[in-house]
Amino acid sequence: MKFSLKTIAAAVVMAAAAAGAQADITTGANGNGELFFNIWDANGSYTRGLNIQINSFESGLAATGNIDLSWSADSLLTSWLKTADVATLKWNIVANDTQSANRLLTTYTAPEKADTKTNDLMRTAGLNVSSFLSSVNAVMPNTAGASVTAATGTAAYAGGATFGDYIAGKLNFSNAGSLTNNSFASGLGFMRIDALVGGGAKSVYNEYLDGTTAVNVWLDASQTLHIGAVAAVPEPESYAMLLAGLGMIGLMARRRQNRA
């Protein structure tokens, strides 16, 4: 396993966040909202705060090495999935900041869409996120690191018309994945939408990159949630070619020795 300064820094950030975690998910109403995870089917949903806020996430991304964050499934998610309609599940990660230059962090299905939505519309989307989180926090257990489930038709249901995978229809793309998005290669992209000022000017879509590597989000087979930028690993064929090349170099060297 490769350990980098960024991996260590991320672990420190997560440990510090967990130590001071609150039951409520921090909304972006006062700026610098918290990343939170949602998964839902037609009957209900599960929501969990990830205990890392936008500024901390971006600081970790700027550190040396490839970012590699993960959250194991808690007992509530494991229990909820046992009765969920797996075929229709959708999930996403979102965070918001509705102060000054608004920021909206969201997963997205590749390829990235053109930034056609206006600043005003994206600022409204951020307010939708805060409203949804207020409903979630109202039913969140008062324990650190808590998560909550909600039935369809309630305000805290993640698949409802006021939130869902288009944030109440404000996005021009779906920000949700399925359980087939179970690896870095098949995972969702992650972006920040900036609504710098009000008005009809276009908001700005910024794909999160770690150097030149895309930051992706995925759920693995054990329902562990990942946000990471995975360095390319040589395919088995590449190793075979490398070994063959080294063998040829050794053979040529022995022939030169024999001739000498």
GROMACS .gro file of C-alpha atoms in nm:
model
  260
    1MET     CA    1   0.000   0.000   0.000
    2LYS     CA    2   0.129   0.342  -0.093
    3PHE     CA    3   0.110   0.608   0.175
    4SER     CA    4   0.141   0.973   0.074
    5LEU     CA    5   0.149   1.299   0.264
    6LYS     CA    6  -0.200   1.365   0.133
    7THR     CA    7  -0.332   1.032   0.264
    8ILE     CA    8  -0.184   1.107   0.607
    9ALA     CA    9  -0.318   1.464   0.600
   10ALA     CA   10  -0.662   1.338   0.504
   11ALA     CA   11  -0.655   1.087   0.791
   12VAL     CA   12  -0.568   1.367   1.035
   13VAL     CA   13  -0.850   1.583   0.898
   14MET     CA   14  -1.099   1.297   0.928
   15ALA     CA   15  -0.985   1.207   1.281
   16ALA     CA   16  -1.015   1.568   1.393
   17ALA     CA   17  -1.356   1.598   1.232
   18ALA     CA   18  -1.477   1.277   1.395
   19ALA     CA   19  -1.352   1.391   1.736
   20GLY     CA   20  -1.556   1.711   1.712
   21ALA     CA   21  -1.847   1.571   1.512
   22GLN     CA   22  -2.194   1.700   1.584
   23ALA     CA   23  -2.519   1.518   1.521
   24ASP     CA   24  -2.648   1.789   1.288
   25ILE     CA   25  -2.506   1.814   0.936
   26THR     CA   26  -2.356   2.162   0.888
   27THR     CA   27  -2.555   2.347   0.625
   28GLY     CA   28  -2.403   2.613   0.404
   29ALA     CA   29  -2.637   2.880   0.538
   30ASN     CA   30  -2.340   3.040   0.718
   31GLY     CA   31  -2.085   2.933   0.455
   32ASN     CA   32  -1.854   2.629   0.435
   33GLY     CA   33  -2.113   2.352   0.445
   34GLU     CA   34  -2.045   1.986   0.522
   35LEU     CA   35  -2.026   1.708   0.263
   36PHE     CA   36  -2.313   1.463   0.309
   37PHE     CA   37  -2.410   1.130   0.151
   38ASN     CA   38  -2.760   1.022   0.044
   39ILE     CA   39  -2.894   0.696  -0.095
   40TRP     CA   40  -3.259   0.629  -0.177
   41ASP     CA   41  -3.517   0.413  -0.352
   42ALA     CA   42  -3.890   0.469  -0.410
   43ASN     CA   43  -3.974   0.381  -0.048
   44GLY     CA   44  -3.722   0.569   0.161
   45SER     CA   45  -3.373   0.712   0.198
   46TYR     CA   46  -3.063   0.722   0.416
   47THR     CA   47  -2.856   1.038   0.483
   48ARG     CA   48  -2.522   1.073   0.660
   49GLY     CA   49  -2.295   1.370   0.726
   50LEU     CA   50  -1.933   1.296   0.629
   51ASN     CA   51  -1.781   1.527   0.896
   52ILE     CA   52  -1.566   1.718   0.652
   53GLN     CA   53  -1.650   2.069   0.536
   54ILE     CA   54  -1.578   2.227   0.198
   55ASN     CA   55  -1.268   2.422   0.306
   56SER     CA   56  -1.113   2.118   0.476
   57PHE     CA   57  -1.184   1.900   0.173
   58GLU     CA   58  -1.019   2.149  -0.062
   59SER     CA   59  -0.719   2.188   0.171
   60GLY     CA   60  -0.673   1.811   0.167
   61LEU     CA   61  -0.699   1.809  -0.211
   62ALA     CA   62  -0.424   2.072  -0.236
   63ALA     CA   63  -0.181   1.869  -0.021
   64THR     CA   64   0.093   1.648  -0.168
   65GLY     CA   65  -0.004   1.308  -0.309
   66ASN     CA   66  -0.330   1.151  -0.423
   67ILE     CA   67  -0.639   1.217  -0.213
   68ASP     CA   68  -0.794   0.900  -0.069
   69LEU     CA   69  -1.091   0.933   0.169
   70SER     CA   70  -1.327   0.653   0.270
   71TRP     CA   71  -1.622   0.593   0.503
   72SER     CA   72  -1.729   0.241   0.600
   73ALA     CA   73  -2.100   0.161   0.603
   74ASP     CA   74  -2.252   0.207   0.948
   75SER     CA   75  -2.506  -0.033   1.099
   76LEU     CA   76  -2.801   0.182   0.993
   77LEU     CA   77  -2.698   0.177   0.625
   78THR     CA   78  -2.633  -0.197   0.637
   79SER     CA   79  -2.977  -0.255   0.787
   80TRP     CA   80  -3.153  -0.016   0.546
   81LEU     CA   81  -2.997  -0.182   0.240
   82LYS     CA   82  -3.136  -0.522   0.340
   83THR     CA   83  -3.488  -0.413   0.247
   84ALA     CA   84  -3.405  -0.155  -0.021
   85ASP     CA   85  -3.495  -0.199  -0.387
   86VAL     CA   86  -3.136  -0.241  -0.506
   87ALA     CA   87  -3.230  -0.218  -0.874
   88THR     CA   88  -3.363   0.137  -0.837
   89LEU     CA   89  -3.121   0.278  -0.582
   90LYS     CA   90  -2.968   0.621  -0.643
   91TRP     CA   91  -2.701   0.796  -0.437
   92ASN     CA   92  -2.507   1.122  -0.434
   93ILE     CA   93  -2.279   1.350  -0.232
   94VAL     CA   94  -2.356   1.721  -0.197
   95ALA     CA   95  -2.234   2.023   0.003
   96ASN     CA   96  -2.328   2.389  -0.018
   97ASP     CA   97  -2.217   2.740   0.075
   98THR     CA   98  -2.477   3.014   0.036
   99GLN     CA   99  -2.264   3.304   0.161
  100SER     CA  100  -2.117   3.565  -0.078
  101ALA     CA  101  -1.963   3.368  -0.367
  102ASN     CA  102  -2.187   3.063  -0.347
  103ARG     CA  103  -2.038   2.714  -0.382
  104LEU     CA  104  -2.228   2.396  -0.458
  105LEU     CA  105  -2.034   2.068  -0.446
  106THR     CA  106  -2.194   1.770  -0.615
  107THR     CA  107  -2.129   1.437  -0.774
  108TYR     CA  108  -2.218   1.407  -1.142
  109THR     CA  109  -2.250   1.148  -1.413
  110ALA     CA  110  -1.982   1.183  -1.679
  111PRO     CA  111  -1.932   1.350  -1.915
  112GLU     CA  112  -1.945   1.688  -1.744
  113LYS     CA  113  -2.226   1.906  -1.876
  114ALA     CA  114  -2.181   2.258  -2.012
  115ASP     CA  115  -2.231   2.530  -1.752
  116THR     CA  116  -2.557   2.673  -1.888
  117LYS     CA  117  -2.736   2.739  -1.559
  118THR     CA  118  -2.741   3.094  -1.425
  119ASN     CA  119  -2.593   3.223  -1.102
  120ASP     CA  120  -2.941   3.298  -0.969
  121LEU     CA  121  -3.058   2.942  -1.034
  122MET     CA  122  -2.752   2.787  -0.867
  123ARG     CA  123  -2.791   3.014  -0.567
  124THR     CA  124  -3.150   2.890  -0.539
  125ALA     CA  125  -3.022   2.532  -0.562
  126GLY     CA  126  -2.795   2.603  -0.264
  127LEU     CA  127  -3.094   2.727  -0.066
  128ASN     CA  128  -3.278   2.406  -0.157
  129VAL     CA  129  -2.988   2.207  -0.011
  130SER     CA  130  -3.000   2.406   0.314
  131SER     CA  131  -3.376   2.355   0.337
  132PHE     CA  132  -3.340   1.980   0.282
  133LEU     CA  133  -3.068   1.955   0.547
  134SER     CA  134  -3.283   2.145   0.795
  135SER     CA  135  -3.548   1.874   0.749
  136VAL     CA  136  -3.285   1.601   0.790
  137ASN     CA  137  -3.139   1.761   1.102
  138ALA     CA  138  -3.485   1.786   1.257
  139VAL     CA  139  -3.503   1.405   1.271
  140MET     CA  140  -3.130   1.330   1.316
  141PRO     CA  141  -3.039   1.143   1.637
  142ASN     CA  142  -2.846   1.359   1.882
  143THR     CA  143  -2.527   1.153   1.871
  144ALA     CA  144  -2.193   1.226   1.708
  145GLY     CA  145  -2.147   1.077   1.363
  146ALA     CA  146  -2.517   0.999   1.336
  147SER     CA  147  -2.713   0.906   1.025
  148VAL     CA  148  -3.085   0.890   0.961
  149THR     CA  149  -3.343   0.718   0.741
  150ALA     CA  150  -3.659   0.880   0.610
  151ALA     CA  151  -3.976   0.748   0.447
  152THR     CA  152  -4.094   0.867   0.109
  153GLY     CA  153  -4.329   1.163   0.133
  154THR     CA  154  -4.147   1.318   0.431
  155ALA     CA  155  -3.938   1.636   0.405
  156ALA     CA  156  -3.619   1.443   0.493
  157TYR     CA  157  -3.663   1.194   0.205
  158ALA     CA  158  -3.359   1.241  -0.022
  159GLY     CA  159  -3.543   1.134  -0.336
  160GLY     CA  160  -3.818   1.394  -0.295
  161ALA     CA  161  -3.909   1.675  -0.534
  162THR     CA  162  -3.728   1.936  -0.321
  163PHE     CA  163  -3.390   1.757  -0.347
  164GLY     CA  164  -3.331   1.436  -0.546
  165ASP     CA  165  -3.075   1.390  -0.822
  166TYR     CA  166  -3.140   1.726  -0.991
  167ILE     CA  167  -3.175   1.934  -0.670
  168ALA     CA  168  -3.540   2.021  -0.734
  169GLY     CA  169  -3.477   2.047  -1.108
  170LYS     CA  170  -3.214   2.321  -1.077
  171LEU     CA  171  -2.925   2.115  -1.221
  172ASN     CA  172  -2.896   2.037  -1.591
  173PHE     CA  173  -2.757   1.690  -1.515
  174SER     CA  174  -2.823   1.398  -1.282
  175ASN     CA  175  -2.588   1.398  -0.984
  176ALA     CA  176  -2.676   1.041  -0.881
  177GLY     CA  177  -2.512   0.703  -0.924
  178SER     CA  178  -2.617   0.341  -0.877
  179LEU     CA  179  -2.452   0.039  -0.717
  180THR     CA  180  -2.278  -0.030  -1.049
  181ASN     CA  181  -2.060   0.277  -0.975
  182ASN     CA  182  -1.848   0.051  -0.754
  183SER     CA  183  -1.492   0.141  -0.854
  184PHE     CA  184  -1.281   0.444  -0.932
  185ALA     CA  185  -1.313   0.374  -1.304
  186SER     CA  186  -1.694   0.347  -1.295
  187GLY     CA  187  -1.752   0.606  -1.023
  188LEU     CA  188  -1.912   0.948  -1.040
  189GLY     CA  189  -1.720   1.267  -1.104
  190PHE     CA  190  -1.706   1.540  -0.840
  191MET     CA  191  -1.735   1.913  -0.910
  192ARG     CA  192  -1.787   2.257  -0.758
  193ILE     CA  193  -2.036   2.496  -0.913
  194ASP     CA  194  -1.955   2.861  -0.844
  195ALA     CA  195  -2.229   3.124  -0.849
  196LEU     CA  196  -2.013   3.428  -0.798
  197VAL     CA  197  -2.281   3.697  -0.822
  198GLY     CA  198  -2.655   3.716  -0.868
  199GLY     CA  199  -2.818   3.765  -1.203
  200GLY     CA  200  -2.848   3.592  -1.537
  201ALA     CA  201  -2.477   3.530  -1.602
  202LYS     CA  202  -2.371   3.168  -1.625
  203SER     CA  203  -2.244   2.989  -1.317
  204VAL     CA  204  -1.904   2.818  -1.349
  205TYR     CA  205  -1.857   2.440  -1.337
  206ASN     CA  206  -1.521   2.325  -1.197
  207GLU     CA  207  -1.433   1.954  -1.208
  208TYR     CA  208  -1.223   1.853  -0.908
  209LEU     CA  209  -0.880   1.732  -1.018
  210ASP     CA  210  -0.588   1.608  -0.811
  211GLY     CA  211  -0.309   1.731  -1.031
  212THR     CA  212  -0.425   1.591  -1.365
  213THR     CA  213  -0.622   1.298  -1.216
  214ALA     CA  214  -0.999   1.329  -1.183
  215VAL     CA  215  -1.145   1.302  -0.833
  216ASN     CA  216  -1.411   1.030  -0.844
  217VAL     CA  217  -1.668   0.904  -0.594
  218TRP     CA  218  -1.780   0.542  -0.566
  219LEU     CA  219  -1.941   0.279  -0.344
  220ASP     CA  220  -1.748  -0.048  -0.336
  221ALA     CA  221  -1.892  -0.398  -0.289
  222SER     CA  222  -1.896  -0.358   0.091
  223GLN     CA  223  -2.082  -0.025   0.058
  224THR     CA  224  -1.774   0.166   0.170
  225LEU     CA  225  -1.791   0.518   0.027
  226HIS     CA  226  -1.478   0.655  -0.142
  227ILE     CA  227  -1.364   0.996  -0.263
  228GLY     CA  228  -1.030   0.959  -0.433
  229ALA     CA  229  -0.794   1.022  -0.719
  230VAL     CA  230  -0.637   0.684  -0.793
  231ALA     CA  231  -0.297   0.682  -0.960
  232ALA     CA  232  -0.283   0.467  -1.273
  233VAL     CA  233  -0.172   0.108  -1.210
  234PRO     CA  234   0.004  -0.079  -1.494
  235GLU     CA  235  -0.205  -0.356  -1.650
  236PRO     CA  236  -0.073  -0.716  -1.635
  237GLU     CA  237   0.016  -0.688  -2.003
  238SER     CA  238   0.241  -0.393  -1.923
  239TYR     CA  239   0.427  -0.594  -1.660
  240ALA     CA  240   0.469  -0.878  -1.911
  241MET     CA  241   0.614  -0.641  -2.169
  242LEU     CA  242   0.849  -0.495  -1.908
  243LEU     CA  243   0.975  -0.841  -1.807
  244ALA     CA  244   1.017  -0.940  -2.171
  245GLY     CA  245   1.217  -0.624  -2.235
  246LEU     CA  246   1.442  -0.688  -1.936
  247GLY     CA  247   1.494  -1.044  -2.058
  248MET     CA  248   1.602  -0.920  -2.402
  249ILE     CA  249   1.845  -0.674  -2.244
  250GLY     CA  250   1.998  -0.955  -2.036
  251LEU     CA  251   2.029  -1.180  -2.344
  252MET     CA  252   2.202  -0.908  -2.543
  253ALA     CA  253   2.441  -0.839  -2.256
  254ARG     CA  254   2.537  -1.211  -2.235
  255ARG     CA  255   2.600  -1.223  -2.612
  256ARG     CA  256   2.832  -0.924  -2.590
  257GLN     CA  257   3.023  -1.095  -2.308
  258ASN     CA  258   3.059  -1.416  -2.510
  259ARG     CA  259   3.191  -1.223  -2.812
  260ALA     CA  260   3.441  -1.043  -2.593
   0.00000   0.00000   0.00000
